[in-house]
Amino acid sequence: MYVADSRAGTPKTSAAASAEGAARPRAGRRRAAVAPTVLALGTVSLITDVSSEMVTAVLPLYLVAGLGLSPLGFGLLDGIYNGFSALVRLVGGHLADRGGGRHKWVAGAGYALSAACKPLLLVATSLTPIGLILAADRTGKGLRTAPRDALISLSSTPENRGRAFGVHRAMDTAGALFGPLVAFLILRTTVDGYDAVFTVSFCVAVVGVLVLVLFVPGGSGTGGGFGAGAGSGAGAGSETKARSDTGTGSETNARSGTGTGSETKARSGARADEAAAETGPDAAVDTGGDPAAAADRRRAAPRPTLRAALALLRRRDLRRITVCALLLGLATVSDSFVYLLLQRRLGVPDRWFALLPLGTAAAFLLLAVPLGRLADCTGRWRVFLAGHGALLLAYGLLLSSWHGSALPYAVLVLHGSFYAATDGVLMAAASDSVPRELRSSGLALVQTGQALARFACSLGFGAAWTAWGDRTALTASAVALACCALFSFRLRPTPPEGLA
């Protein structure tokens, strides 16, 4: 194709066509809507979430009813469970970026550490050892989250990034849907129900680690070429095609040229072609479609360090996203507290408590992909703030005097809608403001701020519940959430060019 073009056109035209071909799939070949890497990581997350949500579903009841912890003590452990990972997310992101291809293996270490913690719950019966085990488990989550999301981001283009995260979150939530159901069945059919739940959870987690090792692409090229290949929808074939086209089309141009100028143009076209294959579509978009400029920018990029990661906060849009995620996290009541509030409000028997997360997971599963696509079309920040509006409505229903049979369904649907509109959408929005070479570290910054804020919220909510009661604590959280949402609307980041 490019040889024929070179005969009919100038060397400059051939180089441009070749560079364009390196950044898009071969003609006649349909671009994959979602990269295979996203589907592989979604499968890992599905299996792992079955394991973790089995524990999460029974943990509030196990700690409060089984071990007799106060709301303040439970708030401390819940804060550790949901916020401790913030302390290591920056480390995980930094290790993945610095390794130039360690995204898979850093994520794998995190998954393995979390799996190893599950059987330790069998021997822990007091606050201190349980807290240490939960802290180790969340350390594993902190290590894996940013590298995993960076792999998803690097495997997609800016135009379909919201959909890619939506598909992954939907698969992840499918595991969250099955986990509580499995825990419920185990509690109903075994004598030592909690011990059986922890044992089965460990076995399932090991399967998730094996799937990651065997089926998720990795290696030294993952950090750069992997993102380019997957993002263009053609995988390694697109890179091979770009290089082979460079060796044919550009050579033909050089031979058919009539002087030094033609040869120089052909060689510069070859360099541009190589740059397109090296940097991929993401970089080409960031540099106005000039792959040669993208290669120069990548060579001039600073070496991934913790200082370079923290310096990302100088970027206005990323700084705004991080601040908003932190503020909104301060007013986001933990899932476990929402379920405990529902149980107290409706008098749900203990044996049915493990089923409450199913409502949230089902809504999340059904809405994650549609809301991800909506975010790509209408603007990610709008969908993100609308999700917090759904959470505010859920708080309002819990505070209202309505006691109808539809109350738990309405609250859980709104709760799931909140996660569907915010979890993956936030990472897609942050990815637009982070360079490829620091993608994992940049996402870790946002996740760290949000996780620390939710850790503080769990502690504060538990203390407020103990001191003034659950209703007062939830009212204060609802007011804080409304104020933070209004502030975040005013501070919204600028959407990238070409997206709503």
PDB file of N, CA and C in Angstrom, residues 218-298:
ATOM      1  N   GLY A 218       2.543  -8.849  29.997  1.00  0.00           N
ATOM      2  CA  GLY A 218       3.533  -8.157  30.816  1.00  0.00           C
ATOM      3  C   GLY A 218       4.884  -8.236  30.152  1.00  0.00           C
ATOM      4  N   GLY A 219       5.909  -7.834  30.888  1.00  0.00           N
ATOM      5  CA  GLY A 219       7.259  -7.877  30.346  1.00  0.00           C
ATOM      6  C   GLY A 219       7.845  -6.494  30.280  1.00  0.00           C
ATOM      7  N   SER A 220       9.045  -6.424  29.767  1.00  0.00           N
ATOM      8  CA  SER A 220       9.771  -5.169  29.755  1.00  0.00           C
ATOM      9  C   SER A 220       9.170  -4.144  28.835  1.00  0.00           C
ATOM     10  N   GLY A 221       8.377  -4.556  27.867  1.00  0.00           N
ATOM     11  CA  GLY A 221       7.821  -3.591  26.941  1.00  0.00           C
ATOM     12  C   GLY A 221       6.476  -3.071  27.337  1.00  0.00           C
ATOM     13  N   THR A 222       5.964  -3.497  28.460  1.00  0.00           N
ATOM     14  CA  THR A 222       4.617  -3.124  28.834  1.00  0.00           C
ATOM     15  C   THR A 222       4.470  -1.655  29.071  1.00  0.00           C
ATOM     16  N   GLY A 223       5.474  -1.042  29.622  1.00  0.00           N
ATOM     17  CA  GLY A 223       5.327   0.347  29.984  1.00  0.00           C
ATOM     18  C   GLY A 223       5.140   1.262  28.824  1.00  0.00           C
ATOM     19  N   GLY A 224       5.694   0.968  27.653  1.00  0.00           N
ATOM     20  CA  GLY A 224       5.556   1.890  26.557  1.00  0.00           C
ATOM     21  C   GLY A 224       4.864   1.293  25.372  1.00  0.00           C
ATOM     22  N   GLY A 225       5.487   0.266  24.747  1.00  0.00           N
ATOM     23  CA  GLY A 225       4.912  -0.280  23.545  1.00  0.00           C
ATOM     24  C   GLY A 225       3.601  -0.963  23.783  1.00  0.00           C
ATOM     25  N   PHE A 226       3.411  -1.518  24.947  1.00  0.00           N
ATOM     26  CA  PHE A 226       2.162  -2.212  25.243  1.00  0.00           C
ATOM     27  C   PHE A 226       0.978  -1.288  25.142  1.00  0.00           C
ATOM     28  N   GLY A 227       1.114  -0.116  25.737  1.00  0.00           N
ATOM     29  CA  GLY A 227       0.013   0.833  25.684  1.00  0.00           C
ATOM     30  C   GLY A 227      -0.278   1.259  24.274  1.00  0.00           C
ATOM     31  N   ALA A 228       0.732   1.422  23.485  1.00  0.00           N
ATOM     32  CA  ALA A 228       0.520   1.857  22.123  1.00  0.00           C
ATOM     33  C   ALA A 228      -0.176   0.808  21.314  1.00  0.00           C
ATOM     34  N   GLY A 229       0.288  -0.442  21.458  1.00  0.00           N
ATOM     35  CA  GLY A 229      -0.318  -1.480  20.658  1.00  0.00           C
ATOM     36  C   GLY A 229      -1.754  -1.712  21.007  1.00  0.00           C
ATOM     37  N   ALA A 230      -2.041  -1.836  22.286  1.00  0.00           N
ATOM     38  CA  ALA A 230      -3.401  -2.087  22.688  1.00  0.00           C
ATOM     39  C   ALA A 230      -4.283  -0.918  22.410  1.00  0.00           C
ATOM     40  N   GLY A 231      -3.758   0.252  22.599  1.00  0.00           N
ATOM     41  CA  GLY A 231      -4.573   1.438  22.396  1.00  0.00           C
ATOM     42  C   GLY A 231      -4.986   1.599  20.952  1.00  0.00           C
ATOM     43  N   SER A 232      -4.178   1.206  20.028  1.00  0.00           N
ATOM     44  CA  SER A 232      -4.523   1.361  18.627  1.00  0.00           C
ATOM     45  C   SER A 232      -5.440   0.289  18.136  1.00  0.00           C
ATOM     46  N   GLY A 233      -5.677  -0.710  18.958  1.00  0.00           N
ATOM     47  CA  GLY A 233      -6.597  -1.761  18.581  1.00  0.00           C
ATOM     48  C   GLY A 233      -5.960  -2.834  17.729  1.00  0.00           C
ATOM     49  N   ALA A 234      -4.685  -2.792  17.488  1.00  0.00           N
ATOM     50  CA  ALA A 234      -4.047  -3.759  16.628  1.00  0.00           C
ATOM     51  C   ALA A 234      -2.991  -4.565  17.323  1.00  0.00           C
ATOM     52  N   GLY A 235      -2.691  -4.294  18.583  1.00  0.00           N
ATOM     53  CA  GLY A 235      -1.708  -5.051  19.321  1.00  0.00           C
ATOM     54  C   GLY A 235      -0.333  -4.917  18.742  1.00  0.00           C
ATOM     55  N   ALA A 236       0.434  -5.998  18.899  1.00  0.00           N
ATOM     56  CA  ALA A 236       1.804  -5.962  18.414  1.00  0.00           C
ATOM     57  C   ALA A 236       1.867  -5.855  16.909  1.00  0.00           C
ATOM     58  N   GLY A 237       0.802  -6.288  16.256  1.00  0.00           N
ATOM     59  CA  GLY A 237       0.808  -6.238  14.805  1.00  0.00           C
ATOM     60  C   GLY A 237       0.941  -4.840  14.263  1.00  0.00           C
ATOM     61  N   SER A 238       0.348  -3.861  14.935  1.00  0.00           N
ATOM     62  CA  SER A 238       0.425  -2.490  14.453  1.00  0.00           C
ATOM     63  C   SER A 238       1.846  -1.967  14.520  1.00  0.00           C
ATOM     64  N   GLU A 239       2.576  -2.370  15.581  1.00  0.00           N
ATOM     65  CA  GLU A 239       3.960  -1.923  15.695  1.00  0.00           C
ATOM     66  C   GLU A 239       4.812  -2.558  14.609  1.00  0.00           C
ATOM     67  N   THR A 240       4.586  -3.865  14.378  1.00  0.00           N
ATOM     68  CA  THR A 240       5.336  -4.547  13.331  1.00  0.00           C
ATOM     69  C   THR A 240       5.038  -3.947  11.980  1.00  0.00           C
ATOM     70  N   LYS A 241       3.765  -3.654  11.757  1.00  0.00           N
ATOM     71  CA  LYS A 241       3.370  -3.060  10.484  1.00  0.00           C
ATOM     72  C   LYS A 241       4.045  -1.713  10.283  1.00  0.00           C
ATOM     73  N   ALA A 242       4.077  -0.904  11.346  1.00  0.00           N
ATOM     74  CA  ALA A 242       4.679   0.417  11.230  1.00  0.00           C
ATOM     75  C   ALA A 242       6.147   0.303  10.847  1.00  0.00           C
ATOM     76  N   ARG A 243       6.833  -0.654  11.504  1.00  0.00           N
ATOM     77  CA  ARG A 243       8.258  -0.778  11.222  1.00  0.00           C
ATOM     78  C   ARG A 243       8.508  -1.334   9.825  1.00  0.00           C
ATOM     79  N   SER A 244       7.672  -2.316   9.412  1.00  0.00           N
ATOM     80  CA  SER A 244       7.868  -2.870   8.080  1.00  0.00           C
ATOM     81  C   SER A 244       7.533  -1.847   7.014  1.00  0.00           C
ATOM     82  N   ASP A 245       6.516  -1.036   7.273  1.00  0.00           N
ATOM     83  CA  ASP A 245       6.174   0.011   6.322  1.00  0.00           C
ATOM     84  C   ASP A 245       7.303   1.030   6.223  1.00  0.00           C
ATOM     85  N   THR A 246       7.924   1.306   7.355  1.00  0.00           N
ATOM     86  CA  THR A 246       9.047   2.233   7.338  1.00  0.00           C
ATOM     87  C   THR A 246      10.165   1.701   6.465  1.00  0.00           C
ATOM     88  N   GLY A 247      10.370   0.384   6.560  1.00  0.00           N
ATOM     89  CA  GLY A 247      11.473  -0.186   5.799  1.00  0.00           C
ATOM     90  C   GLY A 247      11.186  -0.332   4.320  1.00  0.00           C
ATOM     91  N   THR A 248       9.911  -0.262   3.883  1.00  0.00           N
ATOM     92  CA  THR A 248       9.588  -0.398   2.470  1.00  0.00           C
ATOM     93  C   THR A 248       9.262   0.937   1.853  1.00  0.00           C
ATOM     94  N   GLY A 249       8.239   1.584   2.396  1.00  0.00           N
ATOM     95  CA  GLY A 249       7.797   2.843   1.822  1.00  0.00           C
ATOM     96  C   GLY A 249       8.883   3.900   1.862  1.00  0.00           C
ATOM     97  N   SER A 250       9.561   4.039   2.982  1.00  0.00           N
ATOM     98  CA  SER A 250      10.563   5.082   3.093  1.00  0.00           C
ATOM     99  C   SER A 250      11.769   4.774   2.214  1.00  0.00           C
ATOM    100  N   GLU A 251      12.121   3.466   2.126  1.00  0.00           N
ATOM    101  CA  GLU A 251      13.241   3.104   1.255  1.00  0.00           C
ATOM    102  C   GLU A 251      12.908   3.403  -0.190  1.00  0.00           C
ATOM    103  N   THR A 252      11.669   3.104  -0.559  1.00  0.00           N
ATOM    104  CA  THR A 252      11.270   3.373  -1.936  1.00  0.00           C
ATOM    105  C   THR A 252      11.345   4.855  -2.234  1.00  0.00           C
ATOM    106  N   ASN A 253      10.907   5.665  -1.266  1.00  0.00           N
ATOM    107  CA  ASN A 253      10.987   7.103  -1.452  1.00  0.00           C
ATOM    108  C   ASN A 253      12.432   7.559  -1.635  1.00  0.00           C
ATOM    109  N   ALA A 254      13.336   7.000  -0.840  1.00  0.00           N
ATOM    110  CA  ALA A 254      14.735   7.406  -0.923  1.00  0.00           C
ATOM    111  C   ALA A 254      15.324   7.042  -2.285  1.00  0.00           C
ATOM    112  N   ARG A 255      14.954   5.813  -2.767  1.00  0.00           N
ATOM    113  CA  ARG A 255      15.517   5.388  -4.042  1.00  0.00           C
ATOM    114  C   ARG A 255      14.921   6.160  -5.207  1.00  0.00           C
ATOM    115  N   SER A 256      13.638   6.517  -5.100  1.00  0.00           N
ATOM    116  CA  SER A 256      13.002   7.237  -6.197  1.00  0.00           C
ATOM    117  C   SER A 256      13.282   8.724  -6.155  1.00  0.00           C
ATOM    118  N   GLY A 257      13.910   9.204  -5.049  1.00  0.00           N
ATOM    119  CA  GLY A 257      14.222  10.623  -4.931  1.00  0.00           C
ATOM    120  C   GLY A 257      15.307  11.022  -5.912  1.00  0.00           C
ATOM    121  N   THR A 258      15.397  12.318  -6.229  1.00  0.00           N
ATOM    122  CA  THR A 258      16.343  12.807  -7.220  1.00  0.00           C
ATOM    123  C   THR A 258      17.494  13.562  -6.601  1.00  0.00           C
ATOM    124  N   GLY A 259      17.595  13.609  -5.276  1.00  0.00           N
ATOM    125  CA  GLY A 259      18.688  14.354  -4.678  1.00  0.00           C
ATOM    126  C   GLY A 259      18.720  14.156  -3.193  1.00  0.00           C
ATOM    127  N   THR A 260      19.623  14.910  -2.570  1.00  0.00           N
ATOM    128  CA  THR A 260      19.792  14.800  -1.130  1.00  0.00           C
ATOM    129  C   THR A 260      18.531  15.192  -0.377  1.00  0.00           C
ATOM    130  N   GLY A 261      17.805  16.184  -0.891  1.00  0.00           N
ATOM    131  CA  GLY A 261      16.603  16.643  -0.203  1.00  0.00           C
ATOM    132  C   GLY A 261      15.578  15.540  -0.075  1.00  0.00           C
ATOM    133  N   SER A 262      15.374  14.775  -1.159  1.00  0.00           N
ATOM    134  CA  SER A 262      14.393  13.702  -1.115  1.00  0.00           C
ATOM    135  C   SER A 262      14.824  12.629  -0.131  1.00  0.00           C
ATOM    136  N   GLU A 263      16.120  12.319  -0.126  1.00  0.00           N
ATOM    137  CA  GLU A 263      16.621  11.300   0.790  1.00  0.00           C
ATOM    138  C   GLU A 263      16.452  11.750   2.239  1.00  0.00           C
ATOM    139  N   THR A 264      16.727  13.024   2.485  1.00  0.00           N
ATOM    140  CA  THR A 264      16.571  13.545   3.844  1.00  0.00           C
ATOM    141  C   THR A 264      15.128  13.459   4.302  1.00  0.00           C
ATOM    142  N   LYS A 265      14.201  13.831   3.391  1.00  0.00           N
ATOM    143  CA  LYS A 265      12.789  13.756   3.745  1.00  0.00           C
ATOM    144  C   LYS A 265      12.369  12.323   4.028  1.00  0.00           C
ATOM    145  N   ALA A 266      12.908  11.389   3.226  1.00  0.00           N
ATOM    146  CA  ALA A 266      12.549   9.995   3.442  1.00  0.00           C
ATOM    147  C   ALA A 266      13.036   9.520   4.793  1.00  0.00           C
ATOM    148  N   ARG A 267      14.272   9.918   5.131  1.00  0.00           N
ATOM    149  CA  ARG A 267      14.806   9.494   6.428  1.00  0.00           C
ATOM    150  C   ARG A 267      14.036  10.122   7.585  1.00  0.00           C
ATOM    151  N   SER A 268      13.664  11.390   7.424  1.00  0.00           N
ATOM    152  CA  SER A 268      12.872  12.013   8.491  1.00  0.00           C
ATOM    153  C   SER A 268      11.510  11.361   8.598  1.00  0.00           C
ATOM    154  N   GLY A 269      10.975  10.930   7.429  1.00  0.00           N
ATOM    155  CA  GLY A 269       9.712  10.206   7.481  1.00  0.00           C
ATOM    156  C   GLY A 269       9.863   8.888   8.208  1.00  0.00           C
ATOM    157  N   ALA A 270      10.995   8.222   8.006  1.00  0.00           N
ATOM    158  CA  ALA A 270      11.235   6.967   8.707  1.00  0.00           C
ATOM    159  C   ALA A 270      11.319   7.185  10.203  1.00  0.00           C
ATOM    160  N   ARG A 271      12.009   8.280  10.582  1.00  0.00           N
ATOM    161  CA  ARG A 271      12.103   8.574  12.020  1.00  0.00           C
ATOM    162  C   ARG A 271      10.728   8.873  12.598  1.00  0.00           C
ATOM    163  N   ALA A 272       9.902   9.580  11.844  1.00  0.00           N
ATOM    164  CA  ALA A 272       8.544   9.858  12.324  1.00  0.00           C
ATOM    165  C   ALA A 272       7.748   8.577  12.468  1.00  0.00           C
ATOM    166  N   ASP A 273       7.946   7.655  11.514  1.00  0.00           N
ATOM    167  CA  ASP A 273       7.233   6.385  11.566  1.00  0.00           C
ATOM    168  C   ASP A 273       7.636   5.595  12.804  1.00  0.00           C
ATOM    169  N   GLU A 274       8.955   5.546  13.074  1.00  0.00           N
ATOM    170  CA  GLU A 274       9.425   4.850  14.255  1.00  0.00           C
ATOM    171  C   GLU A 274       8.886   5.501  15.521  1.00  0.00           C
ATOM    172  N   ALA A 275       8.795   6.830  15.499  1.00  0.00           N
ATOM    173  CA  ALA A 275       8.268   7.529  16.671  1.00  0.00           C
ATOM    174  C   ALA A 275       6.828   7.167  16.911  1.00  0.00           C
ATOM    175  N   ALA A 276       6.045   7.040  15.840  1.00  0.00           N
ATOM    176  CA  ALA A 276       4.638   6.681  16.013  1.00  0.00           C
ATOM    177  C   ALA A 276       4.508   5.293  16.608  1.00  0.00           C
ATOM    178  N   ALA A 277       5.344   4.365  16.143  1.00  0.00           N
ATOM    179  CA  ALA A 277       5.279   3.015  16.690  1.00  0.00           C
ATOM    180  C   ALA A 277       5.727   2.981  18.130  1.00  0.00           C
ATOM    181  N   GLU A 278       6.681   3.836  18.480  1.00  0.00           N
ATOM    182  CA  GLU A 278       7.220   3.820  19.843  1.00  0.00           C
ATOM    183  C   GLU A 278       6.276   4.445  20.850  1.00  0.00           C
ATOM    184  N   THR A 279       5.650   5.556  20.477  1.00  0.00           N
ATOM    185  CA  THR A 279       4.871   6.300  21.454  1.00  0.00           C
ATOM    186  C   THR A 279       3.406   5.950  21.435  1.00  0.00           C
ATOM    187  N   GLY A 280       2.857   5.527  20.313  1.00  0.00           N
ATOM    188  CA  GLY A 280       1.474   5.126  20.258  1.00  0.00           C
ATOM    189  C   GLY A 280       0.538   6.303  20.131  1.00  0.00           C
ATOM    190  N   PRO A 281      -0.780   6.040  19.999  1.00  0.00           N
ATOM    191  CA  PRO A 281      -1.752   7.071  19.724  1.00  0.00           C
ATOM    192  C   PRO A 281      -1.905   8.068  20.843  1.00  0.00           C
ATOM    193  N   ASP A 282      -1.721   7.632  22.058  1.00  0.00           N
ATOM    194  CA  ASP A 282      -1.897   8.545  23.190  1.00  0.00           C
ATOM    195  C   ASP A 282      -0.927   9.703  23.089  1.00  0.00           C
ATOM    196  N   ALA A 283       0.332   9.396  22.816  1.00  0.00           N
ATOM    197  CA  ALA A 283       1.325  10.443  22.720  1.00  0.00           C
ATOM    198  C   ALA A 283       1.102  11.304  21.497  1.00  0.00           C
ATOM    199  N   ALA A 284       0.650  10.702  20.402  1.00  0.00           N
ATOM    200  CA  ALA A 284       0.408  11.472  19.200  1.00  0.00           C
ATOM    201  C   ALA A 284      -0.682  12.501  19.422  1.00  0.00           C
ATOM    202  N   VAL A 285      -1.699  12.121  20.195  1.00  0.00           N
ATOM    203  CA  VAL A 285      -2.763  13.061  20.505  1.00  0.00           C
ATOM    204  C   VAL A 285      -2.237  14.202  21.343  1.00  0.00           C
ATOM    205  N   ASP A 286      -1.388  13.872  22.311  1.00  0.00           N
ATOM    206  CA  ASP A 286      -0.887  14.901  23.210  1.00  0.00           C
ATOM    207  C   ASP A 286      -0.002  15.906  22.492  1.00  0.00           C
ATOM    208  N   THR A 287       0.596  15.564  21.372  1.00  0.00           N
ATOM    209  CA  THR A 287       1.514  16.451  20.668  1.00  0.00           C
ATOM    210  C   THR A 287       0.935  16.942  19.350  1.00  0.00           C
ATOM    211  N   GLY A 288      -0.380  17.009  19.298  1.00  0.00           N
ATOM    212  CA  GLY A 288      -1.019  17.548  18.115  1.00  0.00           C
ATOM    213  C   GLY A 288      -0.901  16.654  16.905  1.00  0.00           C
ATOM    214  N   GLY A 289      -0.734  15.338  17.096  1.00  0.00           N
ATOM    215  CA  GLY A 289      -0.674  14.406  15.983  1.00  0.00           C
ATOM    216  C   GLY A 289       0.698  14.266  15.364  1.00  0.00           C
ATOM    217  N   ASP A 290       1.718  14.868  15.924  1.00  0.00           N
ATOM    218  CA  ASP A 290       3.075  14.781  15.386  1.00  0.00           C
ATOM    219  C   ASP A 290       3.839  13.706  16.135  1.00  0.00           C
ATOM    220  N   PRO A 291       4.006  12.504  15.568  1.00  0.00           N
ATOM    221  CA  PRO A 291       4.675  11.412  16.288  1.00  0.00           C
ATOM    222  C   PRO A 291       6.144  11.686  16.558  1.00  0.00           C
ATOM    223  N   ALA A 292       6.826  12.430  15.664  1.00  0.00           N
ATOM    224  CA  ALA A 292       8.232  12.747  15.899  1.00  0.00           C
ATOM    225  C   ALA A 292       8.374  13.632  17.132  1.00  0.00           C
ATOM    226  N   ALA A 293       7.475  14.609  17.259  1.00  0.00           N
ATOM    227  CA  ALA A 293       7.489  15.460  18.450  1.00  0.00           C
ATOM    228  C   ALA A 293       7.162  14.653  19.694  1.00  0.00           C
ATOM    229  N   ALA A 294       6.295  13.640  19.549  1.00  0.00           N
ATOM    230  CA  ALA A 294       5.979  12.791  20.688  1.00  0.00           C
ATOM    231  C   ALA A 294       7.203  12.023  21.162  1.00  0.00           C
ATOM    232  N   ALA A 295       8.013  11.522  20.195  1.00  0.00           N
ATOM    233  CA  ALA A 295       9.225  10.795  20.565  1.00  0.00           C
ATOM    234  C   ALA A 295      10.214  11.721  21.259  1.00  0.00           C
ATOM    235  N   ASP A 296      10.360  12.951  20.748  1.00  0.00           N
ATOM    236  CA  ASP A 296      11.259  13.914  21.389  1.00  0.00           C
ATOM    237  C   ASP A 296      10.796  14.231  22.805  1.00  0.00           C
ATOM    238  N   ARG A 297       9.485  14.367  22.977  1.00  0.00           N
ATOM    239  CA  ARG A 297       8.966  14.664  24.311  1.00  0.00           C
ATOM    240  C   ARG A 297       9.227  13.513  25.275  1.00  0.00           C
ATOM    241  N   ARG A 298       9.098  12.302  24.743  1.00  0.00           N
ATOM    242  CA  ARG A 298       9.324  11.151  25.616  1.00  0.00           C
ATOM    243  C   ARG A 298      10.781  11.030  26.028  1.00  0.00           C
TER     244      ARG A 298
END
